[in-house]
CSV table of C-alpha atoms and ligand atoms in Angstrom, one decimal:
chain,number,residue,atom,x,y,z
A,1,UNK,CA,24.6,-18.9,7.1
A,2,UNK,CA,25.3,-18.7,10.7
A,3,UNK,CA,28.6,-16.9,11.9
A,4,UNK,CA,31.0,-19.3,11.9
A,5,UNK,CA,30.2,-21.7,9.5
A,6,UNK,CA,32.9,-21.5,7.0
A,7,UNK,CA,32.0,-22.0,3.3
A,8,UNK,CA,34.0,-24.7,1.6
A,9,UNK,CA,31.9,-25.6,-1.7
A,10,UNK,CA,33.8,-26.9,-4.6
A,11,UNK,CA,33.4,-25.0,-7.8
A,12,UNK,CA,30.9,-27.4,-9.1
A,13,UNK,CA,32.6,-27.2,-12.7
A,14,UNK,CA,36.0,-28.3,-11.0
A,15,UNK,CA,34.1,-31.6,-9.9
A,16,UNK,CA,34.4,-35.4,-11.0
A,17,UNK,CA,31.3,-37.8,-10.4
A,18,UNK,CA,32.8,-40.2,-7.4
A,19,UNK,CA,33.1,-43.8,-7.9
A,20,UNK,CA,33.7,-46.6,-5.7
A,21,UNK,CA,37.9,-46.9,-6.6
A,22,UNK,CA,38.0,-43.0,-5.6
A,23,UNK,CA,36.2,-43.7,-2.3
A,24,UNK,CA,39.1,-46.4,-2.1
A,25,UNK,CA,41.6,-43.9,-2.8
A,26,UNK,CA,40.5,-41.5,-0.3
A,27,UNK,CA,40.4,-44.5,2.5
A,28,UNK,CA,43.6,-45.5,1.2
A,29,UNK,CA,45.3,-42.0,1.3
A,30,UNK,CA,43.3,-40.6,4.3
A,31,UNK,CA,41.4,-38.6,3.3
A,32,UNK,CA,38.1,-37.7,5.1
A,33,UNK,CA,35.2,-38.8,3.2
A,34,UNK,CA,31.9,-36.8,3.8
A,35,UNK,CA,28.4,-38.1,3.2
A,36,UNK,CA,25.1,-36.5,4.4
A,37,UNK,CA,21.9,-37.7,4.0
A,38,UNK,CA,18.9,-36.1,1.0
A,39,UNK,CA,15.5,-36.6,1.0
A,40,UNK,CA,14.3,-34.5,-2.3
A,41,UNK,CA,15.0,-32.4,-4.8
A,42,UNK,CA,16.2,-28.7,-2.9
A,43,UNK,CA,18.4,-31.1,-0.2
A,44,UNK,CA,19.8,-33.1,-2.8
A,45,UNK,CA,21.3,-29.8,-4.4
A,46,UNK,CA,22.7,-28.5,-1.5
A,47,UNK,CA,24.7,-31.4,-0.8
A,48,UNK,CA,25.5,-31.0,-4.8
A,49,UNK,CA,26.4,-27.5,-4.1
A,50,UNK,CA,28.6,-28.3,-0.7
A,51,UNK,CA,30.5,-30.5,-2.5
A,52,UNK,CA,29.9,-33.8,-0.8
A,53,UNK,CA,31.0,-37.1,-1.8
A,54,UNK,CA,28.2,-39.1,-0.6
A,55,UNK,CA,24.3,-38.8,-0.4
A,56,UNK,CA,22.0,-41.2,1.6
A,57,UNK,CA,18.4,-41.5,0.8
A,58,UNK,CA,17.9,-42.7,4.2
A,59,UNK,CA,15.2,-44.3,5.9
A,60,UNK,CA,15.8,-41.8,7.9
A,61,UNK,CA,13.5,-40.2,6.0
A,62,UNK,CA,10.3,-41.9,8.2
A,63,UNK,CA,11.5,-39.6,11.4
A,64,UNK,CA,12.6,-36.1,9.5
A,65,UNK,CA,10.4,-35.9,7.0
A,66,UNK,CA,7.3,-38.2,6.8
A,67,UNK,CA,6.9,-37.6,10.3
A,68,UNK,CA,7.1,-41.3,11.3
A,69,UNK,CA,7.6,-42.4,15.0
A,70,UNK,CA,10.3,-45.0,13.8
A,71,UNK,CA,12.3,-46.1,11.0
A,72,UNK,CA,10.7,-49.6,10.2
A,73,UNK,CA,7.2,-48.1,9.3
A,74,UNK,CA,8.7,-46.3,5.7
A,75,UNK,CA,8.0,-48.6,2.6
A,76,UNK,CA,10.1,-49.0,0.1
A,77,UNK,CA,7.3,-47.1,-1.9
A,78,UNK,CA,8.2,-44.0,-0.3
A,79,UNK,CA,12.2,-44.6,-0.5
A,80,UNK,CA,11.4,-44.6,-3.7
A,81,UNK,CA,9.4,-41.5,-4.3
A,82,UNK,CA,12.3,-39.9,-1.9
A,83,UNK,CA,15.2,-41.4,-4.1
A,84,UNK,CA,13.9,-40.5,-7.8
A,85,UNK,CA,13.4,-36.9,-5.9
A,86,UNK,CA,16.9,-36.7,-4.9
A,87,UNK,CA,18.3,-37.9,-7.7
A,88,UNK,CA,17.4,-34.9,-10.0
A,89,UNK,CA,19.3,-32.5,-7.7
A,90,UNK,CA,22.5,-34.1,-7.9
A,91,UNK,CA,25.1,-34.8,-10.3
A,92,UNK,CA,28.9,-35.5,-8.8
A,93,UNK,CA,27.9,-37.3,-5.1
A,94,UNK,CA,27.8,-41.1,-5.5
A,95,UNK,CA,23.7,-42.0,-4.6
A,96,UNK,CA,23.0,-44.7,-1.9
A,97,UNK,CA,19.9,-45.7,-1.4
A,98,UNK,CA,18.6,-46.9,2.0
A,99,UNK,CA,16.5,-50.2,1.8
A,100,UNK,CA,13.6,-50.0,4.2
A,101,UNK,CA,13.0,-52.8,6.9
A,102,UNK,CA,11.0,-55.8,5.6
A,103,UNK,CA,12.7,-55.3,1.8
A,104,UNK,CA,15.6,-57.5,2.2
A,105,UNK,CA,15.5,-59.8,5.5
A,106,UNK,CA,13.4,-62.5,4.9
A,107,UNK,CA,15.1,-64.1,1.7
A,108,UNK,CA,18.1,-63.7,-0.6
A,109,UNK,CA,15.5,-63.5,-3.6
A,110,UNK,CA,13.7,-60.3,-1.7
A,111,UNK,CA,17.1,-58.8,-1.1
A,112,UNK,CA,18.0,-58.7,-4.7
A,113,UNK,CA,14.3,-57.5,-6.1
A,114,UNK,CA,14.0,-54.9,-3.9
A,115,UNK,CA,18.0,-53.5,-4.3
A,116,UNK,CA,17.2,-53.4,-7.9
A,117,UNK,CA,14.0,-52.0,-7.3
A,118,UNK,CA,16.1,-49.1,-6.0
A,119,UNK,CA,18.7,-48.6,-8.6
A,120,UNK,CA,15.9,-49.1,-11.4
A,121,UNK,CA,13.5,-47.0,-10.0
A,122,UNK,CA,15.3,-44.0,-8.0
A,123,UNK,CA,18.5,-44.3,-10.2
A,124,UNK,CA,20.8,-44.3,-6.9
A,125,UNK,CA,24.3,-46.3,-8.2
A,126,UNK,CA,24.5,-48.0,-4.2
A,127,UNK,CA,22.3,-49.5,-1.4
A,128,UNK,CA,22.4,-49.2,2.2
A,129,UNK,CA,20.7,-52.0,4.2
A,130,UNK,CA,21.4,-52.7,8.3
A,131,UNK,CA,22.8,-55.0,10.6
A,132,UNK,CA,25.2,-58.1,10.0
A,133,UNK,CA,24.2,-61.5,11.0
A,134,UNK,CA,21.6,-63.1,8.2
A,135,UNK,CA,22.1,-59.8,6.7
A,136,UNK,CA,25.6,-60.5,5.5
A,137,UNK,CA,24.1,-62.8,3.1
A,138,UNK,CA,21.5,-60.7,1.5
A,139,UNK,CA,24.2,-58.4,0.9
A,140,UNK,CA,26.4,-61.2,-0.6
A,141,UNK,CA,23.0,-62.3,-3.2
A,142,UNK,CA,23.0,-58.3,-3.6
A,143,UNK,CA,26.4,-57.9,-5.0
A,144,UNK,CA,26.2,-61.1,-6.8
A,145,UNK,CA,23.5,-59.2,-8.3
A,146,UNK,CA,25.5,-56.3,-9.6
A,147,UNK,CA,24.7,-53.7,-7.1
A,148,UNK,CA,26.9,-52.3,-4.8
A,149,UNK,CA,26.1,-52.3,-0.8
A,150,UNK,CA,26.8,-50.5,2.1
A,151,UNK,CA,26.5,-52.1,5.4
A,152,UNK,CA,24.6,-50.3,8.4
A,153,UNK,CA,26.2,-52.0,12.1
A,154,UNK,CA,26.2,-50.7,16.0
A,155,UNK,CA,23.0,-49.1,16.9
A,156,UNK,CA,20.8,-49.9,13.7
A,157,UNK,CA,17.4,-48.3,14.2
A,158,UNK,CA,15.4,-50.4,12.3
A,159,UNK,CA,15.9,-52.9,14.8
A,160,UNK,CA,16.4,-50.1,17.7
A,161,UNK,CA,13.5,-51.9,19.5
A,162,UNK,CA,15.6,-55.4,19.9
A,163,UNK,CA,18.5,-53.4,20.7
A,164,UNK,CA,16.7,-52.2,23.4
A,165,UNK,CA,16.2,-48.7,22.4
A,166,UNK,CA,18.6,-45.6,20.4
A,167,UNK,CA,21.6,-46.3,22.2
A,168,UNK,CA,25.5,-46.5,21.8
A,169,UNK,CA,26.2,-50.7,20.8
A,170,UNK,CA,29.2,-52.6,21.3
A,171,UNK,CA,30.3,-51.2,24.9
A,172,UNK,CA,31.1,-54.4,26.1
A,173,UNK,CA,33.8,-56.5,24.8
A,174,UNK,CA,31.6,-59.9,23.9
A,175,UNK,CA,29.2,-56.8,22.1
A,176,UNK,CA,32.5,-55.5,20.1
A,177,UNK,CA,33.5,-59.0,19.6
A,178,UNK,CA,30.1,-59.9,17.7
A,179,UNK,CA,29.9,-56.3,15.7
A,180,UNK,CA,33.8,-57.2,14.6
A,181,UNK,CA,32.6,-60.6,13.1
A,182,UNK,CA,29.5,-58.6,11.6
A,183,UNK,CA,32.0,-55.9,10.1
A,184,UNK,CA,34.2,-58.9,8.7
A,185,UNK,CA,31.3,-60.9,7.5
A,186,UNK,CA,29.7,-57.6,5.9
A,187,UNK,CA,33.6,-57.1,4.1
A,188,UNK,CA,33.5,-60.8,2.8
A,189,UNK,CA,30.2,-60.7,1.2
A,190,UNK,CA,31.5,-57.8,-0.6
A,191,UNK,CA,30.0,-54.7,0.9
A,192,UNK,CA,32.5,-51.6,-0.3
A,193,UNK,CA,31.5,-49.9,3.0
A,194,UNK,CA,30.1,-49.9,6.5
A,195,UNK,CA,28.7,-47.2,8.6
A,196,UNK,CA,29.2,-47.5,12.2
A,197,UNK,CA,26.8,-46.0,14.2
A,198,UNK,CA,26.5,-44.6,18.2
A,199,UNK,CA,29.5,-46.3,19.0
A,200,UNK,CA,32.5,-45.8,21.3
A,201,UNK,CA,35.3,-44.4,19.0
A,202,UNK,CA,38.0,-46.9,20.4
A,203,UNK,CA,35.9,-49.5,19.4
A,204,UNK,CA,35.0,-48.4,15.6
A,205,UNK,CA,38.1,-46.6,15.1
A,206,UNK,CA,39.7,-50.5,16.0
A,207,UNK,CA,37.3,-52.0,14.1
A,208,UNK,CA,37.9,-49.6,11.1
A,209,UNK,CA,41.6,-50.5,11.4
A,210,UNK,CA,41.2,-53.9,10.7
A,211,UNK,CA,39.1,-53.6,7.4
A,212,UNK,CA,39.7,-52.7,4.0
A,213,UNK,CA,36.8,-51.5,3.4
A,214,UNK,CA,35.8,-47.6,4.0
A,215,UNK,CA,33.8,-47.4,7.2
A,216,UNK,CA,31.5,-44.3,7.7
A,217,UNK,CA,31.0,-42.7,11.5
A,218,UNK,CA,27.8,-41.3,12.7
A,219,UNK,CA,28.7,-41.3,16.6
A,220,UNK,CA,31.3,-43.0,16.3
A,221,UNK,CA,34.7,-40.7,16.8
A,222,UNK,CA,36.9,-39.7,14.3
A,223,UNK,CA,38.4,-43.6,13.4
A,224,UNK,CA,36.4,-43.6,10.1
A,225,UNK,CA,37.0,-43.0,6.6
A,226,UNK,CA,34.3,-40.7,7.0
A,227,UNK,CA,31.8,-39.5,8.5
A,228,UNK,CA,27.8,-39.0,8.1
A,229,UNK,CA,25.1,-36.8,9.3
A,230,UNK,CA,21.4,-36.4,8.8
A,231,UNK,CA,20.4,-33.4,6.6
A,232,UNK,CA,17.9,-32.2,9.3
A,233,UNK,CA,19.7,-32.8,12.0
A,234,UNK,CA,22.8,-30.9,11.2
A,235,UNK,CA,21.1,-28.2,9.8
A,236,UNK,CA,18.9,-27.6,12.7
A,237,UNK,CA,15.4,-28.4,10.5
A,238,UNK,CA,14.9,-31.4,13.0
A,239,UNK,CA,13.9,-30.5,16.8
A,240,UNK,CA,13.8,-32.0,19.8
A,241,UNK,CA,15.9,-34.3,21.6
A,242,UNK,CA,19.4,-34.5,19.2
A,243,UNK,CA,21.3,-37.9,19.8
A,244,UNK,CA,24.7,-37.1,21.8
A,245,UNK,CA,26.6,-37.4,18.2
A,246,UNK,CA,24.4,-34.4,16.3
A,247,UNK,CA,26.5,-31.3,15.8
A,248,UNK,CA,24.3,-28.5,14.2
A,249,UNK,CA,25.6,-26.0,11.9
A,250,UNK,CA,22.8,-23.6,11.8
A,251,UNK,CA,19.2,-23.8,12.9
A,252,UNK,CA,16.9,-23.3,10.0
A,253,UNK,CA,13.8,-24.6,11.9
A,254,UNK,CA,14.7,-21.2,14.2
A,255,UNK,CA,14.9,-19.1,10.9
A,256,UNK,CA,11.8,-21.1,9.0
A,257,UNK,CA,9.4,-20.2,11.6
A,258,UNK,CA,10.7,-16.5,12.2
A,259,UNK,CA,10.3,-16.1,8.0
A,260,UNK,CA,6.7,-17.5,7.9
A,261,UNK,CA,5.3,-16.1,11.2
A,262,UNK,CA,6.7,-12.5,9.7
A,263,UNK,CA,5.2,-13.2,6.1
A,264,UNK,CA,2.0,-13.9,8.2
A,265,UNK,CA,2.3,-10.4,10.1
A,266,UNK,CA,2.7,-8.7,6.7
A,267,UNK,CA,-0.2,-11.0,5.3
A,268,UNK,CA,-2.4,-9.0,8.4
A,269,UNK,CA,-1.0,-5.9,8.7
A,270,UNK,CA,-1.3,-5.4,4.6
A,271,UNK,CA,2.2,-4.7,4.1
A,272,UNK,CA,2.5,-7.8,1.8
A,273,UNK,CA,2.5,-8.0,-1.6
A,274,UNK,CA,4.6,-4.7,-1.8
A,275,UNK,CA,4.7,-2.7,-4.9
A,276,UNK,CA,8.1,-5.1,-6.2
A,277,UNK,CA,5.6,-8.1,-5.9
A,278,UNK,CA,3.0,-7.0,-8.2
A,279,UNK,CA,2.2,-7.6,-11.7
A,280,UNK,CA,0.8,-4.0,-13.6
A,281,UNK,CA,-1.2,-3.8,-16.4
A,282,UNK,CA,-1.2,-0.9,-19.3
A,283,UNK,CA,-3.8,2.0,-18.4
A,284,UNK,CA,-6.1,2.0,-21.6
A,285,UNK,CA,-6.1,-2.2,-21.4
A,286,UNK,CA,-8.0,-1.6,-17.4
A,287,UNK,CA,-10.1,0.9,-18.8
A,288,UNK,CA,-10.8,-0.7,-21.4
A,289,UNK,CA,-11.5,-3.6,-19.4
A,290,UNK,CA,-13.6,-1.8,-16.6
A,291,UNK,CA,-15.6,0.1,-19.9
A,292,UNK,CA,-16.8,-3.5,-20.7
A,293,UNK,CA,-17.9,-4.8,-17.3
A,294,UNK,CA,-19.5,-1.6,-16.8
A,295,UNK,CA,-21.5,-2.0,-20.3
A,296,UNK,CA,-22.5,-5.7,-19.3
A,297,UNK,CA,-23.7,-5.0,-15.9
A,298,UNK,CA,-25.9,-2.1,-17.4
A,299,UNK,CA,-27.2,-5.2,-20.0
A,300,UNK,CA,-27.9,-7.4,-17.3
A,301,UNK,CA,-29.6,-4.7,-15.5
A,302,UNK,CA,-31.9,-4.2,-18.6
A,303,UNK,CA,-32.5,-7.8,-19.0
A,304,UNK,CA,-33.7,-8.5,-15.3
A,305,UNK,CA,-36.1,-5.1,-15.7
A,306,UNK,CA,-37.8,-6.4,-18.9
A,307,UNK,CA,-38.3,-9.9,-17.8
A,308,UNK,CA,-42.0,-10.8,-18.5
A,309,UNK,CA,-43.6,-11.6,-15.3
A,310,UNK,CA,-45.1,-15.6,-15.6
B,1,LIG,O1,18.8,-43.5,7.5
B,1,LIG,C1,19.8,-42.9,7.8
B,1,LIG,O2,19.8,-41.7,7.8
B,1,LIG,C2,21.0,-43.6,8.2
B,1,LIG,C3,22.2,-42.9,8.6
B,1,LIG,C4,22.1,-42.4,10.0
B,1,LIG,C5,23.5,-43.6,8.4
B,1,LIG,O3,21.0,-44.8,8.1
């Protein structure tokens, strides 16, 4: 852990698996709510172990860890493989799945197949899907359906490209105007929550005034019930150009390379596998052992001498 990271994990025995009312509760009572996002199995249990309440299978995923350009070219294929993955690390974090571009848009009946698809198949309890618009109706056939949603406005990268690129939304008023209507409309189909992302805290912490539903920051100040970051990202794994709202806490990509470049060093300079690394074997089972390939290589040398000539 880098110096000056605090540690603040929950004993994980203390515990309680969260639920939507709780995440109510804490909006209600002010509490920050913290959510992070997994991708597998060993990321999933750290955000067990750092007692989080939230994990996001985000899509996400295409840039960090399938080493896609954008977000819209992840299918919901691999959310899945990525979902079931995470699921097994964690236990107390309520699960939301992200539901990749072209799973939901085009019909009400595509929304709900594919959400389910998700909770059946990665055993998340919630879905995440973006933008408001027609997309306040999928998420209304969506809850209909049973399944909880989370809404995704401001700068949605799935659409980044219509946006006109990965920057802050809603800086003018007719933009803040539209992503208000969006948060309202994303409310009244039932969504339990909204993440606001890259935009200018007056705006979202106004916006997040307004609703009753918890509203989740990434880039977007402090007016949220909570706020989000990317597993990568915040751990340093990720590198290269950080959007403006990326704090890291450590930077394992630093320490990754130092560990493998040194095992590599060891590899060469024979210093690895140290005695501590090495299985042994009783004395009389190797000689034993080296009696008998010693009597068989004498057989085979006998065998090749006799061998008729044709
Ligand atoms: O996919 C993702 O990681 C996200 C978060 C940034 C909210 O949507």
């Amino acid at each position: 852990m880098s110096s000056g990271v605090r540690s603040h994990t929950v004993p994980q025995a203390d515990r309680v698996a969260m639920t939507l009312p709780r995440l109510l509760e804490m909006k209600e009572n002010g509490e920050p709510i913290v959510m992070v996002t997994a991708y597998d199995y060993p990321s999933a249990t750290v955000a067990e172990a750092a007692g989080v309440d939230l994990v996001l299978v985000g899509d996400s995923a295409a840039n960090v860890v399938l080493g896609y350009e954008r977000t819209d070219l992840v299918s919901i294929e691999e959310m899945i493989v990525l979902g079931k993955a995470v699921r097994r690390g964690l236990r107390t974090p309520l699960m939301v799945a992200d539901m990749p571009m072209g799973s939901y848009e085009a019909s009400d009946e595509l929304a709900v197949t594919s959400a389910q698809r998700l909770i059946k198949e990665t055993g998340a309890q919630t879905v995440k899907l973006e933008a408001g618009g027609v997309c306040a109706q999928r998420a209304k056939a969506i809850v209909a359906a049973g399944v909880p949603v989370m809404g995704h406005l401001g700068l949605t990268p799935q659409t980044a490209t219509a946006l006109g690129g990965y920057k802050a939304q809603g800086k003018s008023a007719k933009a803040a105007i539209r992503m208000y209507e969006d948060a309202f409309a994303l409310q009244e189909a039932g969504c339990f929550a909204i993440v606001f992302e890259a935009v200018p805290a007056d705006i979202a912490a106004t916006i997040a005034a307004r609703l009753d539903v918890v509203t989740i920051g990434i880039g977007a100040g402090s007016g949220t019930s909570g706020q989000v970051l990317v597993f990568h990202d915040l751990l340093g794994i990720t590198t290269g150009h950080m959007a403006k709202f990326v704090k890291r806490y450590a930077d394992i990509h630093e320490q990754m390379v130092a560990a493998v470049a040194q095992y590599g060093d060891e590899v060469r300079s024979r210093h690895f596998p140290e005695p501590d690394h090495v299985y042994s074997v009783e004395p009389t089972e190797l000689d034993e052992f080296r009696r008998y390939l010693d009597q068989e290589s004498l057989a085979s040398q006998k065998a090749w001498d006799w061998e008729p000539l044709p």
